[in-house]
GROMACS .gro file of C-alpha atoms in nm:
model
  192
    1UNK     CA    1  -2.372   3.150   1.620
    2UNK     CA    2  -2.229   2.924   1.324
    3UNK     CA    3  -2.028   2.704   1.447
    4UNK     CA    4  -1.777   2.501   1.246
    5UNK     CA    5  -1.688   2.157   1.327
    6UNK     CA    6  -1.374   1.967   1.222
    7UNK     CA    7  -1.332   1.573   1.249
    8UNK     CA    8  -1.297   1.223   1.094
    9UNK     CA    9  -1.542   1.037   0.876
   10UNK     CA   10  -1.394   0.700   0.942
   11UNK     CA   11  -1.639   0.396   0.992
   12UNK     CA   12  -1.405   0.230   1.239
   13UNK     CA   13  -1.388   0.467   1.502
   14UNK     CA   14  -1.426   0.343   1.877
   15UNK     CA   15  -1.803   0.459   1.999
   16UNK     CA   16  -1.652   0.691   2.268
   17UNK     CA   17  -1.554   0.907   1.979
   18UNK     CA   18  -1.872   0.902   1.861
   19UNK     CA   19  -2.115   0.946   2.143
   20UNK     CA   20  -1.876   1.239   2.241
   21UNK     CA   21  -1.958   1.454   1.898
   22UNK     CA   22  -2.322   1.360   1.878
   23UNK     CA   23  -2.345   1.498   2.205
   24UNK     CA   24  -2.169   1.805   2.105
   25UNK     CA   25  -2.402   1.837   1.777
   26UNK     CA   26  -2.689   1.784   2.050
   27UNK     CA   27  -2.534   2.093   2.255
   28UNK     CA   28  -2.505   2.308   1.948
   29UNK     CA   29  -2.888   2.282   1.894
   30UNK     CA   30  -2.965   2.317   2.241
   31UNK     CA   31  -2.781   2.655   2.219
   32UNK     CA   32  -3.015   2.738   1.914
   33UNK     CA   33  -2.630   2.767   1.730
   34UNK     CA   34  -2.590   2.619   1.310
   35UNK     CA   35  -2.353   2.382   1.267
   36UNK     CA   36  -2.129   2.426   0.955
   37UNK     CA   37  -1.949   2.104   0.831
   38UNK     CA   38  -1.772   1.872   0.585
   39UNK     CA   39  -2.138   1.733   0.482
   40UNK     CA   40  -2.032   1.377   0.628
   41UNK     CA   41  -2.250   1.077   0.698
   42UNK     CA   42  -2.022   0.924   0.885
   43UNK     CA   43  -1.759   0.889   1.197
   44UNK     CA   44  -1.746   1.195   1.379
   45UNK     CA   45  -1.906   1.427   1.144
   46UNK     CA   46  -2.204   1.188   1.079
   47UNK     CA   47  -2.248   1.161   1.454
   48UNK     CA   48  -2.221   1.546   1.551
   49UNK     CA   49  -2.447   1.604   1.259
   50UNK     CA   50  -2.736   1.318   1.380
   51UNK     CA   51  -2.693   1.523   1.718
   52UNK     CA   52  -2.793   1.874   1.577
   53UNK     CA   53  -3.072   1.734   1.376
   54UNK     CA   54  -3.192   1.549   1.640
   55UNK     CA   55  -3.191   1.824   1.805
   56UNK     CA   56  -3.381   2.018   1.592
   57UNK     CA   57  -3.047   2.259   1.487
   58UNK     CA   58  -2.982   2.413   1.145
   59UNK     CA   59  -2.660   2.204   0.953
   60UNK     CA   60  -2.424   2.302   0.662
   61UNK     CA   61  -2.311   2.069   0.458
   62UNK     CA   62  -2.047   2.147   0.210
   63UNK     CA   63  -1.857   1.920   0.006
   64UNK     CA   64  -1.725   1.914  -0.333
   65UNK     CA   65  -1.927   1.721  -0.614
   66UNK     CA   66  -1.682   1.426  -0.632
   67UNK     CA   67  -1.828   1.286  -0.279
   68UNK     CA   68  -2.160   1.286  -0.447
   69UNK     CA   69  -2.073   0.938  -0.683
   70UNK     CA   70  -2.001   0.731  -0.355
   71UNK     CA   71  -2.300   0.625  -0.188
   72UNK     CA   72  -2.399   0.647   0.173
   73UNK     CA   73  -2.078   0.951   0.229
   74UNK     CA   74  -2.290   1.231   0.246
   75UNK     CA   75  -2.568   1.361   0.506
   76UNK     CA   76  -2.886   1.395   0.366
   77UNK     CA   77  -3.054   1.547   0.643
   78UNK     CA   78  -2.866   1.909   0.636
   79UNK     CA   79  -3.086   2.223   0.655
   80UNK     CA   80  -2.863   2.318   0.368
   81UNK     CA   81  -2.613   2.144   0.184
   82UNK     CA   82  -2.346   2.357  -0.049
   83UNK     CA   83  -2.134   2.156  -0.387
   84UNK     CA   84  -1.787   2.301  -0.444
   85UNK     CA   85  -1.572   2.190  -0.716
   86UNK     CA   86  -1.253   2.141  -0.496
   87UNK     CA   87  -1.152   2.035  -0.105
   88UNK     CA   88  -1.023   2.419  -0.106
   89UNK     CA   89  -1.324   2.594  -0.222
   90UNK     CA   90  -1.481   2.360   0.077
   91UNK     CA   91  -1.263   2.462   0.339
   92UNK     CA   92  -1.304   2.875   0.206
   93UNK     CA   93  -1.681   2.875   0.221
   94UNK     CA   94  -1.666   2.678   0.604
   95UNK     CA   95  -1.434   2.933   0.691
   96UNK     CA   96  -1.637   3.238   0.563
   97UNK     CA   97  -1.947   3.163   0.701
   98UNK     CA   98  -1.821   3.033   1.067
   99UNK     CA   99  -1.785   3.261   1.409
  100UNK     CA  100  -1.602   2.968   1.543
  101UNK     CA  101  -1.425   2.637   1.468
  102UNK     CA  102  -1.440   2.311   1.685
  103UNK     CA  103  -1.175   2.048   1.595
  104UNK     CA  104  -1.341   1.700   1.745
  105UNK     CA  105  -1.119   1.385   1.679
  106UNK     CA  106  -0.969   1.342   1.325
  107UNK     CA  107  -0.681   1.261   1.083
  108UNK     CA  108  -0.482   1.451   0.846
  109UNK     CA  109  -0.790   1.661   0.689
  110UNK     CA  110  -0.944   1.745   1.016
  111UNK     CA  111  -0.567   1.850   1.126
  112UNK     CA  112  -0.492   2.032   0.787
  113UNK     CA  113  -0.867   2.264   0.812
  114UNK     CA  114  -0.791   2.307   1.197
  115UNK     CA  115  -0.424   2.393   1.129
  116UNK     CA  116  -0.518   2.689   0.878
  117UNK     CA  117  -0.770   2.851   1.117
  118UNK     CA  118  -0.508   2.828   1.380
  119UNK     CA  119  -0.205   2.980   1.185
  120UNK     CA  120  -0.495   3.267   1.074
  121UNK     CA  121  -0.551   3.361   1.416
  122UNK     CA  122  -0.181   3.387   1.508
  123UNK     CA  123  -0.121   3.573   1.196
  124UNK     CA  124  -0.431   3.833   1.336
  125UNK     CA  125  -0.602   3.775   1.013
  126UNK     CA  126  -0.934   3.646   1.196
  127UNK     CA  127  -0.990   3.649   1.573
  128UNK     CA  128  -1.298   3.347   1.630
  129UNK     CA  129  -1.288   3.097   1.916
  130UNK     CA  130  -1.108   2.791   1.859
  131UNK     CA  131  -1.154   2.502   2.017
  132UNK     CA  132  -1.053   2.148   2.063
  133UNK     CA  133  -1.237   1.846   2.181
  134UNK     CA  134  -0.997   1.581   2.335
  135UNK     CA  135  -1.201   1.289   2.368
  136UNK     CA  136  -1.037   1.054   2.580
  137UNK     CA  137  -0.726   1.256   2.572
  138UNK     CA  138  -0.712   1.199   2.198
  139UNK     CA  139  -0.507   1.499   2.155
  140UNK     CA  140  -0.232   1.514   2.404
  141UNK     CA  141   0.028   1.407   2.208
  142UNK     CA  142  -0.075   1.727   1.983
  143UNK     CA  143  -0.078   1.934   2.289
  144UNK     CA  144   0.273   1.791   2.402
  145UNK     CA  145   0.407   1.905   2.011
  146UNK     CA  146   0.258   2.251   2.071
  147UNK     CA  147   0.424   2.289   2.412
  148UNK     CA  148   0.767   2.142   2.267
  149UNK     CA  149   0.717   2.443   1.993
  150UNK     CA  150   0.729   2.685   2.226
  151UNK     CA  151   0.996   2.604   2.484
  152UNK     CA  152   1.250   2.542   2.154
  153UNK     CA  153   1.097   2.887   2.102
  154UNK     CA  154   0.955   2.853   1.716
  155UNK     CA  155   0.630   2.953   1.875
  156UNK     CA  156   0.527   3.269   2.134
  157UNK     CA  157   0.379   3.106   2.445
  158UNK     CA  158   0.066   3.284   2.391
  159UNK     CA  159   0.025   3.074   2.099
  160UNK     CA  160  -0.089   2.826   2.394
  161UNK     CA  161  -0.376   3.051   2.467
  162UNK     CA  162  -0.537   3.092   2.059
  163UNK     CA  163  -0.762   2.762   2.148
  164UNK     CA  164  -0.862   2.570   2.420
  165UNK     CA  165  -0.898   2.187   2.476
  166UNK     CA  166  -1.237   2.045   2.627
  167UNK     CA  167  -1.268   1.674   2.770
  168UNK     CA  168  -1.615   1.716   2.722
  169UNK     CA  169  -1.895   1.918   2.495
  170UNK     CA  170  -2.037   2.065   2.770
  171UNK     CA  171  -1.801   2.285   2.893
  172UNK     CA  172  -1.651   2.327   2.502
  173UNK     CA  173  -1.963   2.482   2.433
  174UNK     CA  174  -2.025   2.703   2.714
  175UNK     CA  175  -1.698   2.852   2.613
  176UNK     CA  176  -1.809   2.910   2.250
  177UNK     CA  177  -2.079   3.113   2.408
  178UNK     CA  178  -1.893   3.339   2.625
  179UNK     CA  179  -1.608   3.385   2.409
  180UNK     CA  180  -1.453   3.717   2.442
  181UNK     CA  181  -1.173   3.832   2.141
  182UNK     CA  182  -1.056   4.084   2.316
  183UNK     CA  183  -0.905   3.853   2.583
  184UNK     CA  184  -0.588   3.833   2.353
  185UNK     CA  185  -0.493   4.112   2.093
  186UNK     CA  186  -0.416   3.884   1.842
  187UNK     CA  187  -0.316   4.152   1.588
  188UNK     CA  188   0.048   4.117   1.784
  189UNK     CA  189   0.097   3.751   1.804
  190UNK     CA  190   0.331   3.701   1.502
  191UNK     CA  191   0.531   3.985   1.376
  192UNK     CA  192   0.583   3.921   1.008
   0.00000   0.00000   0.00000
């Protein structure tokens, strides 16, 4: 399975964060699975990524050209690394080549690429497993927005049930694995 991973790059994350996704990269080896990401050297990405090659899993880098000038930003140990000219050519070619997405701990780019898979699936364009890891309950207040969406109704509450939140990589995984798409017809979700 390909397995896309969303999440920050930032040097000055707290090493829970970080232990957390280089486990998960670790866990997406183990599973003999490819992880497909930003191409990041650092924060969350550069620890998920140190996981799966440590753990001797395939990694896809992609990342447009103008990350290439600053030194030390990129991951020079993927199995393959891809150049696009723009953040939205990035973010097509993740999306193409992934069976599922994995948001781990992030800011407003790990938000905006999780976001667009998200609206996809409720829009029944694509049906892939989605899911969240909430590190230290790093996402609840997300969770809280999403729940306050649907009780002022601007949301179905089956929208709850597109992804799933995992404490820990363990269990996140496990459910990449046994994901089943026809738990929810999705094709019904939003009527447009």
């Amino acid at each position: 399975m390909k397995i896309c991973l969303y999440g920050a790059s930032s040097t000055e994350l707290d090493r829970y964060y970080l232990d957390a996704a280089y486990e998960l990269g670790r866990r997406i080896a183990a599973g003999g699975h490819t992880m497909i990401y930003g191409g990041g050297a650092q924060g969350v990405m550069g620890a998920a990524a140190c996981g799966v090659t440590d753990g001797g899993g395939a990694l896809v880098g992609v990342a447009p050209t103008f990350f290439q000038s600053a030194p030390g930003v990129l991951f020079d140990g993927c199995t393959e690394f891809i150049c696009t000219q723009t953040m939205a050519e990035r973010k097509t070619i993740m999306m193409e080549r992934a069976d599922a997405f994995v948001m781990a701990p992030g800011g407003i780019g790990t938000y905006e690429e999780f976001f667009e898979v998200l609206t996809l699936k409720q829009l029944g364009r694509h049906n892939p497993a989605l899911a969240v890891l909430n590190t230290r309950n790093y996402y609840d207040p997300m969770q809280a927005l999403f729940e306050h969406t649907v009780e002022q109704k601007f949301a179905k509450p089956v929208c709850l049930q597109i992804y799933r939140m995992f404490a820990e990589p363990g269990p996140l995984v496990d459910y990449l694995e046994h994901y089943d798409p026809n738990e929810i017809d999705v094709r019904h979700i939003k009527n447009i």
